Short mmCIF file of C-alpha atoms in Angstrom, two decimals:
data_model
loop_
_atom_site.label_atom_id
_atom_site.label_comp_id
_atom_site.label_asym_id
_atom_site.label_seq_id
_atom_site.Cartn_x
_atom_site.Cartn_y
_atom_site.Cartn_z
CA MET A 253 41.03 100.50 121.74
CA SER A 254 41.42 100.93 117.98
CA GLU A 255 38.98 103.16 116.11
CA ALA A 256 38.54 103.70 112.41
CA GLN A 257 37.96 107.04 110.77
CA GLY A 258 34.67 108.51 109.61
CA THR A 259 31.69 106.19 109.56
CA VAL A 260 33.66 102.98 110.11
CA PRO A 261 32.71 101.73 113.61
CA THR A 262 35.08 100.78 116.35
CA VAL A 263 36.02 97.20 115.52
CA LEU A 264 38.84 96.24 117.89
CA HIS A 265 38.40 96.43 121.65
CA VAL A 266 40.95 95.74 124.39
CA SER A 267 39.79 94.81 127.89
CA GLU A 268 40.44 92.24 130.62
CA VAL A 269 38.73 89.02 131.70
CA ASP A 270 39.70 87.86 135.20
CA GLY A 271 42.93 89.84 134.95
CA ILE A 272 43.79 88.36 131.54
CA PRO A 273 44.28 90.81 128.63
CA ALA A 274 41.54 90.34 126.05
CA VAL A 275 40.95 91.70 122.55
CA TRP A 276 37.72 91.33 120.59
CA ALA A 277 35.85 92.58 117.54
CA ASP A 278 32.17 92.51 116.59
CA VAL A 279 32.09 89.90 113.80
CA PRO A 280 28.82 88.49 112.38
CA GLY A 281 28.20 84.80 112.91
CA PRO A 282 29.00 82.30 115.67
CA LEU A 283 31.34 83.47 118.40
CA THR A 284 34.93 82.23 118.11
CA ALA A 285 37.43 82.65 120.92
CA GLY A 286 40.96 81.57 121.69
CA LEU A 287 42.83 81.34 124.98
CA LEU A 288 46.57 81.86 124.48
CA ILE A 289 49.34 80.82 126.86
CA ARG A 290 52.89 82.15 126.43
CA MET A 291 54.28 78.61 126.24
CA GLY A 292 55.69 76.76 123.24
CA TYR A 293 58.26 74.30 122.00
CA ALA A 294 61.00 76.97 122.09
CA ASP A 295 60.65 77.02 125.89
CA GLU A 296 61.58 73.35 126.14
CA ALA A 297 64.90 71.52 126.31
CA LEU A 298 65.38 68.67 123.83
CA VAL A 299 65.05 66.02 126.56
CA HIS A 300 61.75 67.58 127.69
CA ARG A 301 60.39 68.13 124.18
CA GLY A 302 56.64 67.53 124.08
CA HIS A 303 55.48 68.96 127.41
CA SER A 304 53.73 71.97 125.84
CA HIS A 305 52.08 69.76 123.23
CA MET A 306 50.96 67.28 125.90
CA LEU A 307 49.46 70.01 128.06
CA GLU A 308 47.51 71.30 125.06
CA HIS A 309 46.07 67.81 124.40
CA LEU A 310 45.19 67.17 128.03
CA ALA A 311 43.51 70.58 128.35
CA LEU A 312 41.20 69.71 125.44
CA PHE A 313 40.30 66.21 126.65
CA GLY A 314 36.55 65.70 126.94
CA LEU A 315 35.63 69.10 125.51
CA GLY A 316 34.06 67.96 122.25
CA ARG A 317 35.15 66.06 119.16
CA PRO A 318 38.58 67.43 118.12
CA GLY A 319 38.46 69.62 115.05
CA ASN A 320 34.68 70.08 114.91
CA HIS A 321 34.15 73.22 116.95
CA SER A 322 37.26 73.28 119.12
CA ASN A 323 40.95 72.57 118.73
CA GLY A 324 44.43 73.53 119.86
CA HIS A 325 47.81 74.44 118.44
CA VAL A 326 51.35 74.89 119.77
CA ASP A 327 53.93 77.08 118.03
CA ALA A 328 57.38 78.22 119.13
CA THR A 329 56.20 80.67 121.79
CA SER A 330 52.47 80.16 122.32
CA THR A 331 49.77 77.57 122.93
CA LEU A 332 46.27 78.25 121.58
CA LEU A 333 43.02 76.58 122.67
CA HIS A 334 40.03 77.81 120.60
CA ALA A 335 36.34 77.08 120.02
CA SER A 336 33.31 78.34 118.06
CA GLY A 337 29.62 78.34 118.92
CA SER A 338 27.09 80.27 120.93
CA PRO A 339 28.36 82.59 123.69
CA GLU A 340 27.23 80.01 126.26
CA GLU A 341 29.06 77.17 124.50
CA VAL A 342 32.24 79.19 124.03
CA GLY A 343 32.14 80.46 127.60
CA SER A 344 31.77 76.92 128.92
CA PHE A 345 34.66 75.73 126.75
CA LEU A 346 36.98 78.52 127.92
CA GLU A 347 36.20 77.90 131.58
CA GLN A 348 36.72 74.14 131.30
CA VAL A 349 39.88 74.38 129.21
CA ALA A 350 41.34 76.87 131.71
CA ARG A 351 40.62 74.41 134.55
CA GLN A 352 42.28 71.53 132.69
CA LEU A 353 45.31 73.66 131.81
CA VAL A 354 45.79 74.25 135.53
CA ASP A 355 44.91 70.69 136.57
CA PRO A 356 45.47 68.37 133.56
CA PRO A 357 43.68 64.98 133.82
CA PRO A 358 46.43 62.48 134.79
CA ALA A 359 44.49 59.36 133.75
CA ARG A 360 44.69 60.43 130.11
CA LEU A 361 48.50 60.82 130.03
CA GLU A 362 49.59 57.41 128.68
CA ASP A 363 46.89 57.34 126.01
CA ALA A 364 47.81 60.88 124.97
CA LYS A 365 51.46 59.84 124.55
CA GLY A 366 50.38 57.39 121.87
CA VAL A 367 48.32 60.06 120.12
CA LEU A 368 51.24 62.50 120.10
CA ARG A 369 53.61 59.86 118.72
CA ALA A 370 51.14 59.01 115.97
CA GLU A 371 50.76 62.70 115.15
CA HIS A 372 54.54 63.11 114.89
CA SER A 373 54.87 60.06 112.61
CA ARG A 374 52.43 61.61 110.12
CA ARG A 375 54.38 64.81 109.71
CA GLY A 376 56.41 65.11 106.55
CA PRO A 377 59.92 66.57 106.56
CA HIS A 378 59.99 70.33 107.06
CA PRO A 379 61.87 71.95 104.13
CA LEU A 380 63.65 74.45 106.39
CA SER A 381 64.21 72.29 109.49
CA GLU A 382 67.95 71.87 108.88
CA LEU A 383 68.35 75.59 108.41
CA ALA A 384 66.64 76.28 111.74
CA VAL A 385 68.87 73.76 113.54
CA TRP A 386 72.02 75.30 112.06
CA ARG A 387 70.94 78.79 113.14
CA TRP A 388 69.63 77.99 116.63
CA GLY A 389 70.93 74.52 117.41
CA MET A 390 68.90 71.93 119.29
CA ARG A 391 67.25 74.49 121.56
CA ASP A 392 64.86 77.42 121.38
CA PHE A 393 63.49 77.95 117.86
CA GLY A 394 65.65 75.11 116.51
CA LEU A 395 63.38 72.54 118.20
CA GLU A 396 60.43 72.98 115.84
CA THR A 397 60.75 69.61 114.10
CA ALA A 398 62.67 67.77 116.84
CA GLU A 399 61.26 64.47 118.02
CA GLU A 400 59.27 64.76 121.23
CA LEU A 401 61.85 62.90 123.31
CA GLY A 402 60.28 64.03 126.58
CA LEU A 403 57.31 61.71 126.12
CA ALA A 404 59.14 58.59 127.33
CA ALA A 405 59.90 59.82 130.85
CA MET A 406 56.99 62.26 131.07
CA THR A 407 54.82 61.91 134.18
CA ALA A 408 51.68 63.54 135.50
CA ASP A 409 53.91 65.42 137.94
CA SER A 410 56.19 66.75 135.21
CA VAL A 411 53.19 67.97 133.18
CA ARG A 412 51.73 69.67 136.26
CA ALA A 413 55.12 71.29 136.91
CA TRP A 414 55.15 72.57 133.32
CA SER A 415 51.65 73.99 133.87
CA ARG A 416 52.68 75.73 137.09
CA ARG A 417 55.53 77.43 135.28
CA PHE A 418 53.52 78.80 132.36
CA VAL A 419 49.75 78.72 132.98
CA THR A 420 49.16 82.00 134.82
CA ARG A 421 47.19 85.19 134.28
CA GLN A 422 50.43 87.06 133.64
CA ASN A 423 51.31 84.60 130.86
CA ALA A 424 47.98 84.51 129.02
CA ALA A 425 45.80 86.45 126.58
CA LEU A 426 42.30 86.03 125.17
CA TRP A 427 40.85 86.93 121.77
CA LEU A 428 37.22 86.79 120.64
CA THR A 429 35.08 87.64 117.61
CA GLY A 430 32.48 89.24 119.86
CA PRO A 431 32.08 90.54 123.42
CA PRO A 432 33.27 88.15 126.15
CA PRO A 433 30.39 85.94 127.34
CA ALA A 434 28.61 87.34 130.39
CA GLY A 435 30.02 86.11 133.66
CA LEU A 436 33.06 84.46 132.02
CA ARG A 437 35.59 83.33 134.63
CA LEU A 438 39.00 81.92 133.74
CA ALA A 439 40.46 80.51 136.92
CA LEU A 440 44.15 80.87 136.13
CA PRO A 441 46.50 81.45 139.06
CA ASP A 442 48.79 84.44 139.42
CA GLY A 443 52.46 83.95 138.56
CA ASP A 444 55.49 85.35 136.83
CA ARG A 445 55.62 86.54 133.26
CA VAL A 446 57.91 84.21 131.25
CA PRO A 447 59.63 86.08 128.41
CA ALA A 448 59.92 84.39 125.03
CA PRO A 449 63.36 83.14 123.92
CA ASP A 450 65.69 85.50 122.06
CA PRO A 451 65.80 84.73 118.31
CA TRP A 452 68.99 86.78 117.80
CA ARG A 453 71.05 84.11 119.57
CA THR A 454 72.76 81.73 117.16
CA THR A 455 75.11 78.77 117.48
CA LEU A 456 77.15 79.88 114.46
CA PRO A 457 80.39 81.84 114.89
CA PHE A 458 79.58 84.17 112.00
CA LEU A 459 76.82 85.33 109.67
CA PRO A 460 75.99 85.60 106.82
CA ALA A 461 76.75 82.00 105.92
CA VAL A 462 75.43 79.19 103.74
CA ILE A 463 74.95 75.50 104.46
CA ARG A 464 75.23 72.81 101.79
CA LEU A 465 72.47 70.20 101.79
CA ASN A 466 71.11 67.47 99.55
CA SER A 467 67.71 69.17 99.58
CA PRO A 468 65.52 70.28 96.67
CA VAL A 469 64.71 73.50 98.56
CA ILE A 470 66.94 76.54 98.09
CA ALA A 471 66.40 79.03 100.89
CA TRP A 472 67.48 82.30 102.51
CA HIS A 473 66.63 83.09 106.14
CA GLY A 474 67.30 86.35 107.99
CA LEU A 475 66.04 88.24 111.02
CA VAL A 476 64.38 91.66 111.12
CA PRO A 477 62.89 93.79 113.91
CA ARG A 478 59.10 93.71 114.00
CA ASP A 479 58.50 97.18 112.62
CA TRP A 480 56.59 98.46 109.62
CA ASN A 481 59.34 97.66 107.11
CA GLY A 482 59.41 93.86 107.49
CA PRO A 483 56.07 92.91 105.85
CA PRO A 484 56.48 95.16 102.78
CA LEU A 485 60.07 93.96 102.36
CA ALA A 486 58.81 90.35 102.37
CA MET A 487 56.19 91.27 99.75
CA VAL A 488 58.85 92.81 97.48
CA VAL A 489 61.06 89.72 97.91
CA ASN A 490 58.13 87.47 97.00
CA ASN A 491 57.07 89.46 93.96
CA ARG A 492 60.58 89.74 92.55
CA LEU A 493 61.21 86.01 92.92
CA VAL A 494 57.88 85.08 91.34
CA ASP A 495 58.26 87.55 88.48
CA GLU A 496 61.77 86.43 87.65
CA LEU A 497 62.01 82.73 88.51
CA ARG A 498 58.45 81.63 87.66
CA THR A 499 57.31 84.10 84.98
CA SER A 500 60.42 85.29 83.16
CA ARG A 501 62.84 82.39 83.43
CA ALA A 502 60.53 79.40 84.08
CA ALA A 503 63.24 78.22 86.46
CA ALA A 504 60.97 77.37 89.39
CA TYR A 505 57.38 76.48 90.16
CA SER A 506 56.86 77.98 93.61
CA PRO A 507 59.35 80.67 94.58
CA GLN A 508 58.21 82.60 97.66
CA GLY A 509 59.09 85.34 100.06
CA GLY A 510 57.73 85.28 103.57
CA TYR A 511 57.54 87.00 106.94
CA GLN A 512 57.15 85.06 110.19
CA PRO A 513 56.85 86.74 113.62
CA LEU A 514 59.01 84.88 116.15
CA ASN A 515 58.21 86.87 119.29
CA GLY A 516 57.02 90.37 120.09
CA ASP A 517 60.14 92.07 118.74
CA VAL A 518 61.71 89.88 116.05
CA ALA A 519 60.54 88.22 112.84
CA ALA A 520 62.10 85.98 110.22
CA LEU A 521 62.39 87.20 106.63
CA LEU A 522 62.30 84.26 104.21
CA ALA A 523 63.06 83.55 100.58
CA PHE A 524 62.85 80.01 99.22
CA SER A 525 62.13 78.05 96.07
CA ASP A 526 62.18 74.73 94.32
CA ALA A 527 64.06 74.53 91.00
CA VAL A 528 63.47 73.15 87.50
CA ASP A 529 65.99 70.45 86.58
CA GLY A 530 69.04 72.04 85.01
CA LYS A 531 68.24 75.52 86.34
CA GLU A 532 69.30 75.06 89.96
CA ALA A 533 72.22 77.47 89.62
CA GLU A 534 69.91 80.25 88.42
CA VAL A 535 67.59 79.71 91.36
CA VAL A 536 70.47 79.68 93.86
CA ASP A 537 71.76 82.95 92.42
CA ARG A 538 68.39 84.69 92.72
CA VAL A 539 67.20 83.30 96.07
CA LEU A 540 70.54 83.95 97.76
CA GLY A 541 70.91 87.32 96.07
CA VAL A 542 67.49 88.96 96.21
CA VAL A 543 67.78 90.57 99.66
CA GLY A 544 71.29 91.83 98.95
CA GLU A 545 69.95 93.28 95.71
CA LEU A 546 67.29 95.18 97.65
CA ALA A 547 70.00 96.58 99.95
CA ASP A 548 71.89 98.02 96.97
CA PRO A 549 70.99 101.64 96.10
CA ALA A 550 71.10 100.71 92.40
CA THR A 551 68.51 97.92 92.71
CA MET A 552 66.67 98.92 95.90
CA PRO A 553 62.86 98.75 96.17
CA ARG A 554 61.01 101.06 93.81
CA GLU A 555 58.32 103.52 94.80
CA GLY A 556 55.82 101.52 92.75
CA GLU A 557 56.53 98.41 94.84
CA VAL A 558 56.00 100.35 98.06
CA ALA A 559 52.80 101.87 96.67
CA THR A 560 51.46 98.40 95.81
CA TYR A 561 51.94 97.25 99.39
CA ARG A 562 50.40 100.44 100.79
CA THR A 563 47.33 100.05 98.58
CA GLU A 564 46.79 96.43 99.63
CA VAL A 565 47.03 97.23 103.33
CA LEU A 566 44.78 100.28 103.11
CA ARG A 567 42.17 98.16 101.35
CA ALA A 568 42.19 95.81 104.35
CA LEU A 569 41.88 98.63 106.88
CA ASP A 570 38.11 98.72 106.82
CA ALA A 571 35.58 97.22 109.17
CA ALA A 572 35.71 93.80 107.48
CA GLY A 573 39.51 93.70 107.41
CA MET A 574 39.87 94.82 111.00
CA SER A 575 37.25 92.35 112.20
CA ASN A 576 39.56 89.51 111.17
CA ARG A 577 42.34 90.80 113.37
CA PRO A 578 41.51 89.28 116.80
CA PRO A 579 43.70 86.14 116.45
CA SER A 580 46.80 88.06 115.36
CA ALA A 581 46.05 90.91 117.77
CA GLY A 582 45.71 88.37 120.60
CA TRP A 583 49.09 86.85 119.69
CA ASP A 584 50.67 90.31 119.74
CA LEU A 585 48.99 91.13 123.05
CA LEU A 586 50.37 87.89 124.50
CA HIS A 587 53.86 88.90 123.41
CA GLY A 588 53.68 92.38 124.88
CA ARG A 589 53.11 94.39 121.72
CA ARG A 590 50.95 97.48 121.80
CA LEU A 591 47.99 97.35 119.42
CA TRP A 592 47.99 100.20 116.92
CA THR A 593 45.00 102.37 116.10
CA LEU A 594 43.89 102.70 112.49
CA ASP A 595 45.20 106.27 112.40
CA GLU A 596 48.60 105.09 113.64
CA GLN A 597 48.66 102.34 111.03
CA ARG A 598 47.89 104.79 108.24
CA ASP A 599 50.61 107.15 109.47
CA ALA A 600 53.10 104.27 109.60
CA LEU A 601 52.20 103.24 106.05
CA ASP A 602 52.91 106.77 104.87
CA ARG A 603 56.40 106.60 106.41
CA ILE A 604 57.39 103.43 104.54
CA SER A 605 59.69 104.37 101.69
CA PRO A 606 62.13 102.70 99.25
CA GLU A 607 64.97 103.92 101.46
CA SER A 608 63.50 102.51 104.67
CA LEU A 609 63.10 99.12 102.96
CA ARG A 610 66.65 99.32 101.60
CA LEU A 611 68.01 99.87 105.11
CA ALA A 612 65.89 97.01 106.44
CA ALA A 613 67.20 94.72 103.68
CA ALA A 614 70.79 95.69 104.48
CA ALA A 615 70.29 94.87 108.17
CA ALA A 616 68.60 91.56 107.38
CA ALA A 617 71.38 90.58 104.97
CA GLY A 618 73.85 90.76 107.83
CA THR A 619 71.94 88.01 109.69
CA ALA A 620 71.44 85.73 106.68
CA LEU A 621 71.73 81.96 106.73
CA ALA A 622 71.06 80.25 103.41
CA GLN A 623 70.87 76.68 102.19
CA ALA A 624 71.94 75.54 98.74
CA PRO A 625 72.67 72.21 97.02
CA ALA A 626 76.07 70.72 97.88
CA SER A 627 76.68 70.02 94.18
CA LEU A 628 76.72 73.69 93.13
CA PRO A 629 79.45 76.30 93.68
CA LEU A 630 78.75 79.06 96.17
CA PRO A 631 77.71 82.43 94.74
CA ASN A 632 80.23 85.24 95.15
CA GLY A 633 80.34 86.75 98.62
CA TRP A 634 79.01 83.70 100.46
CA VAL A 635 81.02 81.66 102.99
CA GLN A 636 80.13 78.13 104.00
CA ALA A 637 79.13 77.65 107.64
CA PRO A 638 81.42 75.35 109.62
CA ASP A 639 80.26 71.76 110.10
CA SER A 640 80.95 71.99 113.83
CA VAL A 641 81.48 75.04 116.03
CA SER A 642 83.33 73.15 118.78
CA PRO A 643 87.06 72.42 118.32
CA ARG A 644 88.33 68.85 118.38
CA VAL A 645 88.96 67.13 121.67
CA PHE A 646 92.12 65.20 122.54
CA GLY A 647 91.80 61.68 123.84
CA THR A 648 91.87 58.01 122.97
CA GLY A 649 91.54 57.25 119.25
CA PHE A 650 89.37 54.53 117.74
CA GLY A 651 89.49 53.50 114.08
CA HIS A 652 86.47 52.77 111.92
CA LYS A 653 86.30 49.23 110.50
CA GLY A 654 85.14 50.27 107.05
CA THR A 655 86.58 53.75 106.39
CA ASP A 656 89.48 56.01 107.34
CA ALA A 657 87.33 57.79 109.93
CA ARG A 658 88.54 58.10 113.50
CA LEU A 659 86.76 58.69 116.78
CA LEU A 660 88.43 60.59 119.61
CA VAL A 661 87.00 60.19 123.12
CA GLY A 662 88.47 62.51 125.72
CA ARG A 663 87.73 64.15 129.03
CA GLU A 664 85.89 67.02 127.31
CA GLY A 665 83.83 65.19 124.73
CA VAL A 666 83.84 63.20 121.50
CA THR A 667 85.22 64.13 118.07
CA PHE A 668 84.55 62.37 114.75
CA VAL A 669 87.18 62.93 112.04
CA ASN A 670 86.92 61.80 108.42
CA GLY A 671 89.10 63.70 105.99
CA PRO A 672 88.14 67.39 106.15
CA THR A 673 85.02 66.60 108.22
CA LEU A 674 85.46 67.26 111.94
CA LEU A 675 82.45 67.02 114.27
CA THR A 676 82.63 67.52 118.03
CA VAL A 677 80.12 67.20 120.84
CA ARG A 678 81.38 68.33 124.25
CA PHE A 679 79.94 66.75 127.38
CA THR A 680 79.12 70.18 128.82
CA GLU A 681 77.14 71.01 125.67
CA VAL A 682 75.07 67.84 125.27
CA ALA A 683 71.38 68.40 124.56
CA ALA A 684 70.58 64.69 124.83
CA LEU A 685 72.39 61.36 125.16
CA GLY A 686 70.69 58.23 123.93
CA ALA A 687 71.51 54.62 124.74
CA TRP A 688 70.71 51.73 122.40
CA ASP A 689 69.98 48.17 123.53
CA ASP A 690 73.32 46.90 122.16
CA GLY A 691 75.25 49.47 124.20
CA GLY A 692 75.65 52.07 121.48
CA ARG A 693 75.35 55.76 122.22
CA VAL A 694 74.09 58.79 120.31
CA LEU A 695 75.18 62.23 121.46
CA ILE A 696 73.22 65.29 120.33
CA GLY A 697 74.99 68.59 120.91
CA GLU A 698 73.25 71.85 121.71
CA ASP A 699 74.52 73.11 118.34
CA GLY A 700 72.64 70.28 116.58
CA ILE A 701 75.60 68.00 115.88
CA ARG A 702 74.61 64.33 116.23
CA LEU A 703 77.26 61.63 116.76
CA ALA A 704 76.16 57.99 116.75
CA VAL A 705 78.66 55.51 118.16
CA GLU A 706 77.80 51.94 117.20
CA PRO A 707 80.38 49.69 118.92
CA ARG A 708 80.36 47.02 116.19
CA LEU A 709 81.54 49.55 113.60
CA TRP A 710 84.70 50.63 115.47
CA TRP A 711 87.83 48.80 116.48
CA ARG A 712 87.65 48.40 120.27
CA GLY A 713 84.21 49.95 119.97
CA SER A 714 83.03 48.62 123.33
CA LYS A 715 85.81 50.57 125.02
CA ALA A 716 84.80 53.74 123.14
CA VAL A 717 81.22 53.36 124.34
CA ALA A 718 82.34 52.57 127.88
CA ALA A 719 84.47 55.74 127.92
CA ILE A 720 81.53 57.83 126.70
CA ALA A 721 79.20 56.27 129.27
CA TRP A 722 81.70 56.89 132.08
CA ARG A 723 82.45 60.48 131.09
CA SER A 724 78.75 61.33 130.75
CA SER A 725 77.73 59.75 134.06
CA GLY A 726 79.36 62.27 136.37
CA PRO A 727 77.72 65.19 138.20
CA ARG A 728 75.86 66.19 135.03
CA ARG A 729 74.05 62.99 134.04
CA TRP A 730 72.39 62.92 130.62
CA ALA A 731 69.86 60.60 129.05
CA LEU A 732 67.25 61.00 126.37
CA CYS A 733 64.50 61.55 128.89
CA PRO A 734 65.78 62.25 132.41
CA PRO A 735 63.60 63.64 135.20
CA LEU A 736 62.89 67.34 134.78
CA PRO A 737 65.64 69.35 136.52
CA GLY A 738 65.57 71.88 139.29
CA ALA A 739 62.25 73.55 140.03
CA LEU A 740 60.47 71.24 137.60
CA GLN A 741 61.11 68.10 139.68
#
């Protein structure tokens, strides 16, 4: 339980409801509550992508008009079902949504597939999606914007299997803006705690690195431990970029710094910006250099910058500020983080210093992956990430009908070669294999490399496709949407 000092009342309570950790605060107005499950898209494989999203939709079916007083959301590591209303209405919602998480309505499955496809088609391109795929590949946190390929072969049984794996008391948390409704029962079964994926894992052989894209967004992405230095460091990054790129140089419209928790222990530190025409090089220099600048003793964070952050946080540590904490506190509770008392938060704020932020910046800089326009030279100190992390395979060669490119199909995988570009997908590292109606194949590697083999574009292309089909049809069979493996059958 967190308590404020002096006359500020206790505003954050931690308890249990049916064996599920719960956190709540007394907030005026209608009761709002959210049931969280430690289940998200980062738990999926590419060929199963969409199971968490489907379970969220099925759990909400029949529980009111979507978006009015109830809704759901899936992120990398959690699924949230939430509602607002009277205690009786919210209690009824939570009990029904818990039942449908455990036993999703099978008759709704095919209709829900169409809804999910329509929802995906409306999403615009994510400005940092390529960066995430390069860092994590086509798995874990790299799946955020991946197409939900699992919808095609998804069945009621596969959705129930997904529920059995994740929907348990040990894998859930509850947050509320008032006391739990009297007699609330959430009939989740007991099960195993499923840890969130590890964000430190990367497909790249080295960091820091930069990728070259034809994208208007210039970005820097690093990882930091979830301690008290990450949020103020992100604020300093944001303020320096805005002051310099927007105010002083008029080189960008919306430079930003950001901080995004990934699991209970790790967060992403972000810096990104658009650029005014003709000033792209200036923006690249600042966005890619700002965190390194903060790690340098000569240009490290100033005491005034730390004091600004401390003042803003202290202003929020009152009854009103704390009363808005249940959603974030519930997310932390779900991910195994201890909730801090107000006294502990104030003590931690006092320990933040320019030197602690400098050390945090130096550590983050060592994990950096940046993206910059392919047309501009790399800033000093940056090395370009390799196009493919797998070495070429040796096998039968096939020439392209319109270019000098060559395709090599061997026992171990497929390599595309065109001048200095060399891309390889190994059969043991395939995230998905797609088949087109004309016999073509598309291989998607776990590192995110995508090779499309259209037989009409290659000399003896039908033989190339036949070799790929034969090699990929052995003991480890791949398709875009195969049955769920192992325990999920």
